[in-house]
PDB file of C-alpha atoms in Angstrom:
ATOM      1  CA  UNK A   1       2.903 -13.683 -23.612  1.00 46.00           C
ATOM      2  CA  UNK A   2       6.043 -11.568 -23.977  1.00 44.00           C
ATOM      3  CA  UNK A   3       4.613  -9.089 -21.478  1.00 48.00           C
ATOM      4  CA  UNK A   4       4.086 -11.902 -18.964  1.00 46.00           C
ATOM      5  CA  UNK A   5       7.648 -13.119 -19.442  1.00 46.00           C
ATOM      6  CA  UNK A   6       9.063  -9.609 -19.203  1.00 47.00           C
ATOM      7  CA  UNK A   7       7.044  -9.063 -16.041  1.00 47.00           C
ATOM      8  CA  UNK A   8       8.418 -12.245 -14.535  1.00 47.00           C
ATOM      9  CA  UNK A   9      11.977 -11.273 -15.340  1.00 48.00           C
ATOM     10  CA  UNK A  10      11.711  -7.664 -14.237  1.00 48.00           C
ATOM     11  CA  UNK A  11       9.488  -8.260 -11.222  1.00 47.00           C
ATOM     12  CA  UNK A  12       7.207  -5.398 -12.238  1.00 46.00           C
ATOM     13  CA  UNK A  13       4.047  -7.123 -11.039  1.00 45.00           C
ATOM     14  CA  UNK A  14       2.901  -8.504 -14.403  1.00 48.00           C
ATOM     15  CA  UNK A  15       2.237 -12.207 -14.523  1.00 67.00           C
ATOM     16  CA  UNK A  16       1.656 -12.234 -10.741  1.00 93.00           C
ATOM     17  CA  UNK A  17       5.393 -11.793 -10.073  1.00 97.00           C
ATOM     18  CA  UNK A  18       6.532  -9.259  -7.477  1.00 98.00           C
ATOM     19  CA  UNK A  19       9.873  -8.152  -6.039  1.00 98.00           C
ATOM     20  CA  UNK A  20      10.007  -8.325  -2.238  1.00 98.00           C
ATOM     21  CA  UNK A  21      12.817  -7.103   0.044  1.00 98.00           C
ATOM     22  CA  UNK A  22      14.546  -9.648   2.303  1.00 99.00           C
ATOM     23  CA  UNK A  23      13.203  -8.058   5.496  1.00 98.00           C
ATOM     24  CA  UNK A  24       9.629  -8.687   4.321  1.00 99.00           C
ATOM     25  CA  UNK A  25      10.496 -12.306   3.494  1.00 99.00           C
ATOM     26  CA  UNK A  26      11.962 -12.622   7.014  1.00 99.00           C
ATOM     27  CA  UNK A  27       8.655 -11.339   8.451  1.00 98.00           C
ATOM     28  CA  UNK A  28       6.701 -13.877   6.388  1.00 99.00           C
ATOM     29  CA  UNK A  29       9.002 -16.688   7.535  1.00 99.00           C
ATOM     30  CA  UNK A  30       8.612 -15.628  11.181  1.00 98.00           C
ATOM     31  CA  UNK A  31       4.831 -15.561  10.749  1.00 98.00           C
ATOM     32  CA  UNK A  32       4.846 -19.003   9.113  1.00 98.00           C
ATOM     33  CA  UNK A  33       3.317 -17.692   5.899  1.00 98.00           C
ATOM     34  CA  UNK A  34       6.290 -18.093   3.516  1.00 98.00           C
ATOM     35  CA  UNK A  35       7.000 -21.032   1.239  1.00 98.00           C
ATOM     36  CA  UNK A  36      10.607 -20.377   0.238  1.00 99.00           C
ATOM     37  CA  UNK A  37      11.989 -21.957  -2.940  1.00 99.00           C
ATOM     38  CA  UNK A  38      15.758 -21.775  -3.477  1.00 99.00           C
ATOM     39  CA  UNK A  39      16.535 -22.190  -7.190  1.00 99.00           C
ATOM     40  CA  UNK A  40      20.326 -22.404  -6.742  1.00 99.00           C
ATOM     41  CA  UNK A  41      22.182 -25.601  -7.539  1.00 99.00           C
ATOM     42  CA  UNK A  42      22.406 -28.356  -4.875  1.00 99.00           C
ATOM     43  CA  UNK A  43      26.022 -27.560  -3.948  1.00 99.00           C
ATOM     44  CA  UNK A  44      25.168 -23.912  -3.321  1.00 99.00           C
ATOM     45  CA  UNK A  45      22.137 -24.920  -1.271  1.00 99.00           C
ATOM     46  CA  UNK A  46      24.216 -27.386   0.773  1.00 98.00           C
ATOM     47  CA  UNK A  47      26.798 -24.728   1.646  1.00 98.00           C
ATOM     48  CA  UNK A  48      24.169 -22.340   3.036  1.00 98.00           C
ATOM     49  CA  UNK A  49      20.428 -21.893   2.776  1.00 99.00           C
ATOM     50  CA  UNK A  50      17.450 -20.346   4.487  1.00 99.00           C
ATOM     51  CA  UNK A  51      15.999 -22.747   7.058  1.00 98.00           C
ATOM     52  CA  UNK A  52      13.020 -24.592   5.598  1.00 98.00           C
ATOM     53  CA  UNK A  53      13.709 -23.547   1.997  1.00 98.00           C
ATOM     54  CA  UNK A  54      12.967 -26.118  -0.710  1.00 98.00           C
ATOM     55  CA  UNK A  55      15.742 -26.652  -3.256  1.00 99.00           C
ATOM     56  CA  UNK A  56      14.364 -26.684  -6.808  1.00 99.00           C
ATOM     57  CA  UNK A  57      17.455 -25.928  -8.961  1.00 99.00           C
ATOM     58  CA  UNK A  58      16.906 -23.776 -12.034  1.00 98.00           C
ATOM     59  CA  UNK A  59      18.840 -26.307 -14.152  1.00 98.00           C
ATOM     60  CA  UNK A  60      16.098 -28.907 -13.610  1.00 98.00           C
ATOM     61  CA  UNK A  61      13.196 -26.609 -12.669  1.00 98.00           C
ATOM     62  CA  UNK A  62       9.705 -27.697 -13.701  1.00 96.00           C
ATOM     63  CA  UNK A  63       6.508 -25.813 -12.892  1.00 95.00           C
ATOM     64  CA  UNK A  64       4.998 -29.069 -11.602  1.00 96.00           C
ATOM     65  CA  UNK A  65       7.565 -29.004  -8.776  1.00 96.00           C
ATOM     66  CA  UNK A  66       6.120 -25.811  -7.293  1.00 96.00           C
ATOM     67  CA  UNK A  67       4.414 -26.785  -4.038  1.00 95.00           C
ATOM     68  CA  UNK A  68       0.727 -26.107  -3.515  1.00 94.00           C
ATOM     69  CA  UNK A  69       0.283 -22.711  -1.915  1.00 95.00           C
ATOM     70  CA  UNK A  70      -2.503 -22.666   0.657  1.00 95.00           C
ATOM     71  CA  UNK A  71      -4.653 -19.596   1.223  1.00 94.00           C
ATOM     72  CA  UNK A  72      -2.718 -16.984   3.160  1.00 95.00           C
ATOM     73  CA  UNK A  73       0.708 -18.358   2.217  1.00 97.00           C
ATOM     74  CA  UNK A  74       3.312 -16.538   0.117  1.00 98.00           C
ATOM     75  CA  UNK A  75       5.479 -18.298  -2.468  1.00 98.00           C
ATOM     76  CA  UNK A  76       9.001 -16.815  -2.499  1.00 99.00           C
ATOM     77  CA  UNK A  77      11.678 -17.659  -5.085  1.00 99.00           C
ATOM     78  CA  UNK A  78      15.307 -16.768  -4.435  1.00 99.00           C
ATOM     79  CA  UNK A  79      18.803 -17.544  -5.686  1.00 99.00           C
ATOM     80  CA  UNK A  80      22.235 -16.056  -5.013  1.00 99.00           C
ATOM     81  CA  UNK A  81      21.743 -12.539  -6.374  1.00 98.00           C
ATOM     82  CA  UNK A  82      18.220 -12.418  -7.777  1.00 95.00           C
ATOM     83  CA  UNK A  83      18.806 -13.327 -11.430  1.00 97.00           C
ATOM     84  CA  UNK A  84      18.070 -17.063 -11.547  1.00 98.00           C
ATOM     85  CA  UNK A  85      14.899 -16.686  -9.516  1.00 98.00           C
ATOM     86  CA  UNK A  86      13.696 -14.357 -12.280  1.00 97.00           C
ATOM     87  CA  UNK A  87      14.380 -17.063 -14.845  1.00 98.00           C
ATOM     88  CA  UNK A  88      12.508 -19.615 -12.711  1.00 98.00           C
ATOM     89  CA  UNK A  89       9.577 -17.208 -12.370  1.00 98.00           C
ATOM     90  CA  UNK A  90       9.581 -16.692 -16.146  1.00 97.00           C
ATOM     91  CA  UNK A  91       9.529 -20.467 -16.707  1.00 96.00           C
ATOM     92  CA  UNK A  92       6.620 -20.804 -14.298  1.00 96.00           C
ATOM     93  CA  UNK A  93       4.627 -18.002 -15.953  1.00 96.00           C
ATOM     94  CA  UNK A  94       5.388 -19.349 -19.441  1.00 95.00           C
ATOM     95  CA  UNK A  95       4.173 -22.798 -18.352  1.00 94.00           C
ATOM     96  CA  UNK A  96       0.906 -21.278 -17.175  1.00 93.00           C
ATOM     97  CA  UNK A  97       1.444 -20.960 -13.426  1.00 94.00           C
ATOM     98  CA  UNK A  98      -1.409 -18.760 -12.185  1.00 92.00           C
ATOM     99  CA  UNK A  99      -0.393 -18.123  -8.580  1.00 94.00           C
ATOM    100  CA  UNK A 100       1.547 -15.206  -7.170  1.00 96.00           C
ATOM    101  CA  UNK A 101       5.341 -15.503  -7.145  1.00 98.00           C
ATOM    102  CA  UNK A 102       7.438 -13.253  -4.936  1.00 98.00           C
ATOM    103  CA  UNK A 103      11.093 -12.801  -5.892  1.00 99.00           C
ATOM    104  CA  UNK A 104      13.396 -11.917  -3.024  1.00 99.00           C
ATOM    105  CA  UNK A 105      15.422  -8.830  -3.922  1.00 98.00           C
ATOM    106  CA  UNK A 106      19.157  -9.443  -3.830  1.00 98.00           C
ATOM    107  CA  UNK A 107      18.841 -13.200  -3.257  1.00 98.00           C
ATOM    108  CA  UNK A 108      21.100 -14.806  -0.638  1.00 98.00           C
ATOM    109  CA  UNK A 109      23.481 -11.862  -0.897  1.00 98.00           C
ATOM    110  CA  UNK A 110      20.682  -9.506   0.163  1.00 98.00           C
ATOM    111  CA  UNK A 111      19.437 -11.954   2.796  1.00 99.00           C
ATOM    112  CA  UNK A 112      22.845 -12.279   4.437  1.00 98.00           C
ATOM    113  CA  UNK A 113      23.561  -8.542   4.125  1.00 98.00           C
ATOM    114  CA  UNK A 114      20.488  -7.803   6.231  1.00 97.00           C
ATOM    115  CA  UNK A 115      21.571 -10.385   8.814  1.00 97.00           C
ATOM    116  CA  UNK A 116      19.218 -13.184   7.784  1.00 97.00           C
ATOM    117  CA  UNK A 117      19.945 -16.542   9.404  1.00 96.00           C
ATOM    118  CA  UNK A 118      21.261 -19.415   7.295  1.00 98.00           C
ATOM    119  CA  UNK A 119      21.752 -23.140   7.760  1.00 98.00           C
ATOM    120  CA  UNK A 120      25.300 -24.265   6.958  1.00 96.00           C
TER     121      UNK A 120
END
């Protein structure tokens, strides 16, 4: 169990958790294959977010809130810098979530640095 949690936090592929660069997430969004989950708090989400992202704040995060992921879709967690999405992934793995979770490297900071569009 500790290995699964460590994998979720580090994004090393254990526990079905993977680190993905923002440009790949942008490709998935453009292709319609990404389900983006923003684990920042509601105020952060309201100030700027990725279009179509679901807001499931880490402070109230429950594994049962994770949307169903259809075949061919990619579940992507992100936050501001990449730390909280690791905690959310760890919670999901600890609670028994069996699907793949992709953590966006650098969070919103990385997304905006590469020129990713946001809703304000």
